[in-house]
Amino acid sequence: MKLRWALVTGATAGIGYAIAENLAKRSINLYITGRRKDRLDKMREHFQKEYGIVVQELNYDIQSFEESEKALSDIQELDILVNNAGLALGTEKFDEGHVNDWDQMIDTNVKGLLYTTRLLMPAIKHKKGYIINLGSVAGRYVYPGGAVYNASKFAVRAISEGLRMDLLGTGIRVTNIEQGMVETEFSVVRFKDDKEKADQVYQGLKPLTAEDIAQTVMWCIDQPKHVNVQELVIYPTDQASVYHVHRQ
Ligand code: NAP
């Protein structure tokens, strides 16, 4: 069956943008979400012109259930949902952590993903669709200064497992992509616009690119309907684990 519509949360940057563009290249119409309207506008214009698809902008904050409900309630058919929007804030040790940062990580990475998936479930069921969650290796191993971000990505892993159990028999596939270091705006956000600190994260090593992850997602989608890649762990060659990185 032809894939007609996909929705990518957090499509304005990094991994979300790359996944959206790869879907557009396959002539799949897109719902793109994000808080930065100027970027959504540019994307819509570019993708429609370049790839001849229909692009619908959904400009809202996925932390809000009310905003999510308003943005998503008209969607009746969805072949692919990519739960990508997410962030890490800070690397302080727990006893110095900021409650506002914790709230934003939990509200975006966990609650936003839950709201989106629940609200779109009838549309996904209608098409026996595919749910792709962008988890992280941070959802498999905890590292110092990462407790709350780690907890949010452990939650994504648990939700992905739970979804597979609860949706068994519906034909809906659920994949949790768990990537290591990918150079995007992720570290700039984590270090609150301190570009120098963000650059240090990738210094002397070759990180993954957003396009690498997008290709991985396309490979999952390309598997026949009876094949569900449940989890896919991907690191750069220069990273052996969350604790082991090789720098020149
Ligand atoms: P990024 O370049 O910072 O992009 C994050 C995207 O999420 C942006 O489009 C942002 O859009 C959106 N977003 C954040 N908060 C949002 C909110 N409240 N409502 C709507 N959209 C929101 O980061 P990335 O590396 O592509 O990250 C994508 C996903 O991969 C995240 O879930 C992240 O945790 C995960 N991940 C990344 C890495 C890495 O090393 N980069 C590693 C493991 C996992 P707006 O700002 O326009 O809203």
Short mmCIF file of N, CA, C and O in Angstrom, two decimals, residues 128-227:
data_model
loop_
_atom_site.label_atom_id
_atom_site.label_comp_id
_atom_site.label_asym_id
_atom_site.label_seq_id
_atom_site.Cartn_x
_atom_site.Cartn_y
_atom_site.Cartn_z
N LYS A 128 -3.10 1.10 9.84
CA LYS A 128 -2.16 0.07 10.34
C LYS A 128 -0.73 0.62 10.21
O LYS A 128 0.14 0.01 9.56
N GLY A 129 -0.53 1.78 10.77
CA GLY A 129 0.67 2.57 10.52
C GLY A 129 1.92 2.13 11.29
O GLY A 129 1.99 1.03 11.84
N TYR A 130 2.87 3.05 11.32
CA TYR A 130 4.20 2.77 11.87
C TYR A 130 4.57 3.90 12.82
O TYR A 130 4.48 5.08 12.45
N ILE A 131 4.98 3.54 14.04
CA ILE A 131 5.41 4.54 15.02
C ILE A 131 6.91 4.40 15.24
O ILE A 131 7.40 3.32 15.61
N ILE A 132 7.64 5.49 14.98
CA ILE A 132 9.09 5.48 15.21
C ILE A 132 9.38 6.45 16.34
O ILE A 132 9.06 7.64 16.25
N ASN A 133 9.98 5.96 17.41
CA ASN A 133 10.36 6.83 18.52
C ASN A 133 11.87 7.07 18.49
O ASN A 133 12.65 6.13 18.30
N LEU A 134 12.27 8.33 18.67
CA LEU A 134 13.68 8.64 18.77
C LEU A 134 14.05 8.60 20.26
O LEU A 134 13.82 9.55 21.00
N GLY A 135 14.55 7.43 20.66
CA GLY A 135 15.04 7.28 22.03
C GLY A 135 16.48 7.73 22.07
O GLY A 135 16.84 8.74 21.45
N SER A 136 17.32 6.97 22.75
CA SER A 136 18.74 7.34 22.86
C SER A 136 19.49 6.22 23.56
O SER A 136 18.87 5.44 24.30
N VAL A 137 20.81 6.19 23.36
CA VAL A 137 21.60 5.28 24.19
C VAL A 137 21.51 5.73 25.64
O VAL A 137 21.75 4.94 26.56
N ALA A 138 21.12 7.00 25.85
CA ALA A 138 20.88 7.51 27.21
C ALA A 138 19.68 6.82 27.86
O ALA A 138 19.45 6.95 29.06
N GLY A 139 18.91 6.09 27.05
CA GLY A 139 17.79 5.31 27.56
C GLY A 139 18.18 3.86 27.86
O GLY A 139 17.33 3.03 28.18
N ARG A 140 19.45 3.56 27.71
CA ARG A 140 19.96 2.22 28.03
C ARG A 140 20.96 2.27 29.17
O ARG A 140 21.07 1.33 29.95
N TYR A 141 21.74 3.35 29.22
CA TYR A 141 22.79 3.50 30.23
C TYR A 141 22.72 4.89 30.84
O TYR A 141 22.57 5.87 30.11
N VAL A 142 22.89 4.96 32.16
CA VAL A 142 22.88 6.26 32.85
C VAL A 142 24.31 6.79 32.91
O VAL A 142 25.25 6.01 33.03
N TYR A 143 24.47 8.10 32.74
CA TYR A 143 25.80 8.70 32.91
C TYR A 143 25.72 9.86 33.89
O TYR A 143 24.64 10.45 34.08
N PRO A 144 26.84 10.22 34.53
CA PRO A 144 26.81 11.28 35.54
C PRO A 144 26.31 12.60 34.93
O PRO A 144 26.68 12.94 33.81
N GLY A 145 25.48 13.30 35.66
CA GLY A 145 24.95 14.59 35.19
C GLY A 145 23.81 14.43 34.21
O GLY A 145 23.35 15.42 33.64
N GLY A 146 23.36 13.18 34.01
CA GLY A 146 22.30 12.96 32.99
C GLY A 146 21.03 12.35 33.55
O GLY A 146 20.13 12.01 32.79
N ALA A 147 20.93 12.23 34.89
CA ALA A 147 19.86 11.41 35.49
C ALA A 147 18.47 11.68 34.90
O ALA A 147 17.77 10.73 34.55
N VAL A 148 18.10 12.95 34.77
CA VAL A 148 16.72 13.22 34.35
C VAL A 148 16.55 12.99 32.83
O VAL A 148 15.55 12.42 32.40
N TYR A 149 17.55 13.41 32.04
CA TYR A 149 17.48 13.11 30.60
C TYR A 149 17.47 11.59 30.41
O TYR A 149 16.67 11.06 29.62
N ASN A 150 18.36 10.89 31.15
CA ASN A 150 18.38 9.43 31.07
C ASN A 150 17.00 8.86 31.41
O ASN A 150 16.48 8.00 30.70
N ALA A 151 16.41 9.36 32.50
CA ALA A 151 15.09 8.85 32.92
C ALA A 151 14.07 9.05 31.80
O ALA A 151 13.25 8.17 31.53
N SER A 152 14.14 10.21 31.13
CA SER A 152 13.15 10.48 30.07
C SER A 152 13.33 9.50 28.91
O SER A 152 12.36 9.07 28.30
N LYS A 153 14.57 9.14 28.59
CA LYS A 153 14.79 8.22 27.47
C LYS A 153 14.58 6.75 27.88
O LYS A 153 14.21 5.92 27.06
N PHE A 154 14.82 6.44 29.18
CA PHE A 154 14.40 5.12 29.68
C PHE A 154 12.88 5.00 29.53
O PHE A 154 12.36 3.94 29.19
N ALA A 155 12.19 6.12 29.78
CA ALA A 155 10.72 6.11 29.64
C ALA A 155 10.32 5.86 28.19
O ALA A 155 9.39 5.10 27.93
N VAL A 156 11.05 6.47 27.24
CA VAL A 156 10.72 6.25 25.82
C VAL A 156 10.86 4.77 25.48
O VAL A 156 10.04 4.19 24.75
N ARG A 157 11.89 4.14 26.05
CA ARG A 157 12.09 2.70 25.80
C ARG A 157 10.92 1.89 26.39
O ARG A 157 10.38 0.99 25.74
N ALA A 158 10.53 2.25 27.62
CA ALA A 158 9.42 1.53 28.28
C ALA A 158 8.12 1.74 27.51
O ALA A 158 7.35 0.80 27.30
N ILE A 159 7.88 2.98 27.07
CA ILE A 159 6.64 3.27 26.33
C ILE A 159 6.63 2.50 25.01
O ILE A 159 5.59 1.96 24.60
N SER A 160 7.79 2.44 24.34
CA SER A 160 7.87 1.70 23.07
C SER A 160 7.53 0.23 23.29
O SER A 160 6.77 -0.38 22.52
N GLU A 161 8.08 -0.35 24.37
CA GLU A 161 7.80 -1.77 24.67
C GLU A 161 6.32 -1.95 24.98
O GLU A 161 5.68 -2.89 24.49
N GLY A 162 5.78 -1.06 25.79
CA GLY A 162 4.37 -1.15 26.19
C GLY A 162 3.45 -1.02 24.98
O GLY A 162 2.46 -1.75 24.86
N LEU A 163 3.79 -0.09 24.09
CA LEU A 163 2.98 0.10 22.88
C LEU A 163 2.95 -1.19 22.06
O LEU A 163 1.89 -1.60 21.57
N ARG A 164 4.13 -1.82 21.92
CA ARG A 164 4.17 -3.05 21.11
C ARG A 164 3.26 -4.12 21.71
O ARG A 164 2.57 -4.85 20.98
N MET A 165 3.23 -4.19 23.05
CA MET A 165 2.38 -5.20 23.69
C MET A 165 0.91 -4.84 23.53
O MET A 165 0.08 -5.67 23.17
N ASP A 166 0.58 -3.58 23.79
CA ASP A 166 -0.83 -3.18 23.77
C ASP A 166 -1.40 -3.11 22.36
O ASP A 166 -2.62 -3.20 22.18
N LEU A 167 -0.53 -2.95 21.36
CA LEU A 167 -1.01 -2.85 19.97
C LEU A 167 -0.86 -4.17 19.22
O LEU A 167 -1.12 -4.23 18.01
N LEU A 168 -0.43 -5.21 19.94
CA LEU A 168 -0.26 -6.51 19.29
C LEU A 168 -1.57 -6.95 18.63
O LEU A 168 -2.63 -6.87 19.25
N GLY A 169 -1.47 -7.35 17.39
CA GLY A 169 -2.68 -7.78 16.66
C GLY A 169 -3.27 -6.69 15.79
O GLY A 169 -4.13 -6.97 14.95
N THR A 170 -2.81 -5.44 15.97
CA THR A 170 -3.36 -4.35 15.14
C THR A 170 -2.58 -4.17 13.84
O THR A 170 -3.02 -3.46 12.94
N GLY A 171 -1.40 -4.77 13.76
CA GLY A 171 -0.55 -4.60 12.57
C GLY A 171 0.32 -3.35 12.65
O GLY A 171 1.10 -3.07 11.73
N ILE A 172 0.19 -2.58 13.74
CA ILE A 172 1.00 -1.36 13.88
C ILE A 172 2.40 -1.75 14.37
O ILE A 172 2.55 -2.54 15.30
N ARG A 173 3.41 -1.18 13.70
CA ARG A 173 4.79 -1.44 14.11
C ARG A 173 5.33 -0.30 14.97
O ARG A 173 4.97 0.85 14.76
N VAL A 174 6.17 -0.65 15.95
CA VAL A 174 6.76 0.37 16.83
C VAL A 174 8.26 0.12 16.94
O VAL A 174 8.68 -0.98 17.31
N THR A 175 9.05 1.13 16.59
CA THR A 175 10.51 1.01 16.64
C THR A 175 11.08 2.08 17.55
O THR A 175 10.66 3.24 17.48
N ASN A 176 12.04 1.70 18.37
CA ASN A 176 12.77 2.68 19.19
C ASN A 176 14.20 2.78 18.66
O ASN A 176 14.96 1.82 18.74
N ILE A 177 14.52 3.94 18.09
CA ILE A 177 15.88 4.18 17.58
C ILE A 177 16.71 4.75 18.73
O ILE A 177 16.32 5.75 19.34
N GLU A 178 17.85 4.12 19.01
CA GLU A 178 18.66 4.56 20.16
C GLU A 178 20.06 4.92 19.67
O GLU A 178 20.89 4.05 19.44
N GLN A 179 20.25 6.21 19.46
CA GLN A 179 21.51 6.66 18.88
C GLN A 179 22.45 7.25 19.93
O GLN A 179 22.01 7.77 20.94
N GLY A 180 23.77 7.14 19.58
CA GLY A 180 24.80 7.80 20.39
C GLY A 180 24.95 9.24 19.90
O GLY A 180 23.96 9.89 19.56
N MET A 181 26.21 9.71 19.83
CA MET A 181 26.43 11.13 19.53
C MET A 181 26.12 11.49 18.08
O MET A 181 26.73 10.96 17.16
N VAL A 182 25.18 12.42 17.91
CA VAL A 182 24.83 12.92 16.58
C VAL A 182 25.03 14.43 16.62
O VAL A 182 24.50 15.10 17.52
N GLU A 183 25.79 14.97 15.66
CA GLU A 183 26.01 16.43 15.70
C GLU A 183 24.83 17.17 15.09
O GLU A 183 24.60 17.13 13.88
N THR A 184 24.07 17.83 15.97
CA THR A 184 22.89 18.62 15.56
C THR A 184 22.90 19.86 16.46
O THR A 184 23.94 20.22 17.00
N GLU A 185 21.72 20.45 16.69
CA GLU A 185 21.65 21.57 17.64
C GLU A 185 21.51 21.06 19.08
O GLU A 185 21.39 21.85 20.02
N PHE A 186 21.51 19.73 19.22
CA PHE A 186 21.26 19.09 20.53
C PHE A 186 22.17 19.65 21.64
O PHE A 186 21.69 20.02 22.72
N SER A 187 23.48 19.71 21.37
CA SER A 187 24.41 20.16 22.43
C SER A 187 24.32 21.67 22.66
O SER A 187 24.52 22.14 23.78
N VAL A 188 24.03 22.42 21.60
CA VAL A 188 23.85 23.88 21.76
C VAL A 188 22.66 24.13 22.69
O VAL A 188 22.70 24.99 23.57
N VAL A 189 21.60 23.32 22.51
CA VAL A 189 20.42 23.44 23.39
C VAL A 189 20.80 23.00 24.80
O VAL A 189 20.51 23.69 25.78
N ARG A 190 21.51 21.87 24.90
CA ARG A 190 21.85 21.35 26.22
C ARG A 190 22.68 22.35 27.03
O ARG A 190 22.47 22.53 28.22
N PHE A 191 23.62 23.02 26.33
CA PHE A 191 24.48 23.98 27.02
C PHE A 191 23.96 25.41 26.89
O PHE A 191 24.70 26.38 27.07
N LYS A 192 22.69 25.52 26.59
CA LYS A 192 21.97 26.82 26.61
C LYS A 192 22.68 27.89 25.80
O LYS A 192 23.04 28.94 26.31
N ASP A 193 22.97 27.55 24.53
CA ASP A 193 23.56 28.47 23.54
C ASP A 193 25.05 28.73 23.75
O ASP A 193 25.61 29.61 23.10
N ASP A 194 25.72 27.99 24.62
CA ASP A 194 27.17 28.11 24.77
C ASP A 194 27.80 27.23 23.67
O ASP A 194 28.05 26.04 23.84
N LYS A 195 28.09 27.87 22.50
CA LYS A 195 28.51 27.16 21.30
C LYS A 195 29.87 26.48 21.53
O LYS A 195 30.11 25.38 21.04
N GLU A 196 30.74 27.16 22.31
CA GLU A 196 32.08 26.62 22.54
C GLU A 196 32.00 25.28 23.29
O GLU A 196 32.63 24.30 22.92
N LYS A 197 31.18 25.28 24.33
CA LYS A 197 30.99 24.06 25.11
C LYS A 197 30.36 22.96 24.25
O LYS A 197 30.74 21.78 24.34
N ALA A 198 29.43 23.37 23.41
CA ALA A 198 28.74 22.40 22.53
C ALA A 198 29.74 21.78 21.55
O ALA A 198 29.75 20.57 21.34
N ASP A 199 30.61 22.61 20.98
CA ASP A 199 31.59 22.11 20.02
C ASP A 199 32.56 21.11 20.66
O ASP A 199 33.01 20.17 20.02
N GLN A 200 32.87 21.33 21.94
CA GLN A 200 33.81 20.44 22.63
C GLN A 200 33.31 19.00 22.69
O GLN A 200 34.09 18.06 22.72
N VAL A 201 31.99 18.84 22.69
CA VAL A 201 31.41 17.49 22.76
C VAL A 201 31.91 16.63 21.60
O VAL A 201 32.16 15.44 21.75
N TYR A 202 32.07 17.27 20.42
CA TYR A 202 32.40 16.52 19.19
C TYR A 202 33.87 16.68 18.79
O TYR A 202 34.27 16.20 17.74
N GLN A 203 34.64 17.36 19.64
CA GLN A 203 36.03 17.66 19.27
C GLN A 203 36.88 16.39 19.12
O GLN A 203 36.85 15.52 19.99
N GLY A 204 37.58 16.28 17.99
CA GLY A 204 38.52 15.18 17.79
C GLY A 204 37.88 13.86 17.45
O GLY A 204 38.56 12.83 17.39
N LEU A 205 36.57 13.83 17.23
CA LEU A 205 35.93 12.57 16.83
C LEU A 205 34.95 12.83 15.70
O LEU A 205 34.59 13.98 15.46
N LYS A 206 34.56 11.76 15.03
CA LYS A 206 33.59 11.92 13.94
C LYS A 206 32.22 11.44 14.43
O LYS A 206 31.97 10.23 14.52
N PRO A 207 31.35 12.38 14.78
CA PRO A 207 30.03 11.97 15.27
C PRO A 207 29.12 11.50 14.14
O PRO A 207 29.44 11.69 12.96
N LEU A 208 28.00 10.92 14.48
CA LEU A 208 26.97 10.61 13.48
C LEU A 208 26.37 11.92 12.99
O LEU A 208 26.44 12.95 13.67
N THR A 209 25.78 11.86 11.79
CA THR A 209 25.05 13.02 11.27
C THR A 209 23.54 12.72 11.35
O THR A 209 23.13 11.55 11.45
N ALA A 210 22.76 13.78 11.25
CA ALA A 210 21.30 13.62 11.23
C ALA A 210 20.90 12.72 10.05
O ALA A 210 19.98 11.90 10.15
N GLU A 211 21.62 12.86 8.94
CA GLU A 211 21.33 12.06 7.74
C GLU A 211 21.57 10.56 8.01
O GLU A 211 20.82 9.71 7.52
N ASP A 212 22.61 10.25 8.80
CA ASP A 212 22.86 8.83 9.16
C ASP A 212 21.62 8.25 9.84
O ASP A 212 21.21 7.11 9.56
N ILE A 213 21.05 9.02 10.76
CA ILE A 213 19.89 8.51 11.51
C ILE A 213 18.67 8.42 10.57
O ILE A 213 17.89 7.47 10.62
N ALA A 214 18.53 9.42 9.71
CA ALA A 214 17.39 9.40 8.77
C ALA A 214 17.48 8.14 7.88
O ALA A 214 16.47 7.48 7.63
N GLN A 215 18.69 7.81 7.43
CA GLN A 215 18.86 6.60 6.59
C GLN A 215 18.47 5.35 7.36
O GLN A 215 17.87 4.42 6.80
N THR A 216 18.81 5.31 8.64
CA THR A 216 18.46 4.18 9.50
C THR A 216 16.94 4.04 9.60
O THR A 216 16.39 2.94 9.51
N VAL A 217 16.28 5.18 9.78
CA VAL A 217 14.82 5.18 9.89
C VAL A 217 14.20 4.69 8.57
O VAL A 217 13.26 3.88 8.56
N MET A 218 14.76 5.15 7.44
CA MET A 218 14.23 4.73 6.13
C MET A 218 14.38 3.21 5.97
O MET A 218 13.51 2.54 5.44
N TRP A 219 15.50 2.69 6.45
CA TRP A 219 15.73 1.24 6.35
C TRP A 219 14.66 0.48 7.15
O TRP A 219 14.12 -0.53 6.67
N CYS A 220 14.34 0.98 8.34
CA CYS A 220 13.30 0.33 9.16
C CYS A 220 11.97 0.33 8.41
O CYS A 220 11.28 -0.69 8.34
N ILE A 221 11.63 1.49 7.86
CA ILE A 221 10.35 1.63 7.14
C ILE A 221 10.28 0.69 5.94
O ILE A 221 9.22 0.18 5.59
N ASP A 222 11.44 0.46 5.30
CA ASP A 222 11.48 -0.36 4.09
C ASP A 222 11.33 -1.86 4.34
O ASP A 222 11.19 -2.63 3.38
N GLN A 223 11.39 -2.28 5.60
CA GLN A 223 11.24 -3.71 5.87
C GLN A 223 9.79 -4.12 5.56
O GLN A 223 8.87 -3.31 5.71
N PRO A 224 9.59 -5.37 5.13
CA PRO A 224 8.21 -5.80 4.85
C PRO A 224 7.34 -5.70 6.11
O PRO A 224 7.85 -5.70 7.22
N LYS A 225 6.03 -5.61 5.89
CA LYS A 225 5.07 -5.36 6.98
C LYS A 225 5.16 -6.36 8.14
O LYS A 225 4.80 -6.04 9.27
N HIS A 226 5.63 -7.61 7.82
CA HIS A 226 5.67 -8.60 8.91
C HIS A 226 6.96 -8.50 9.73
O HIS A 226 7.16 -9.26 10.67
N VAL A 227 7.83 -7.55 9.36
CA VAL A 227 9.10 -7.38 10.08
C VAL A 227 9.05 -6.08 10.88
O VAL A 227 8.84 -5.01 10.33
#
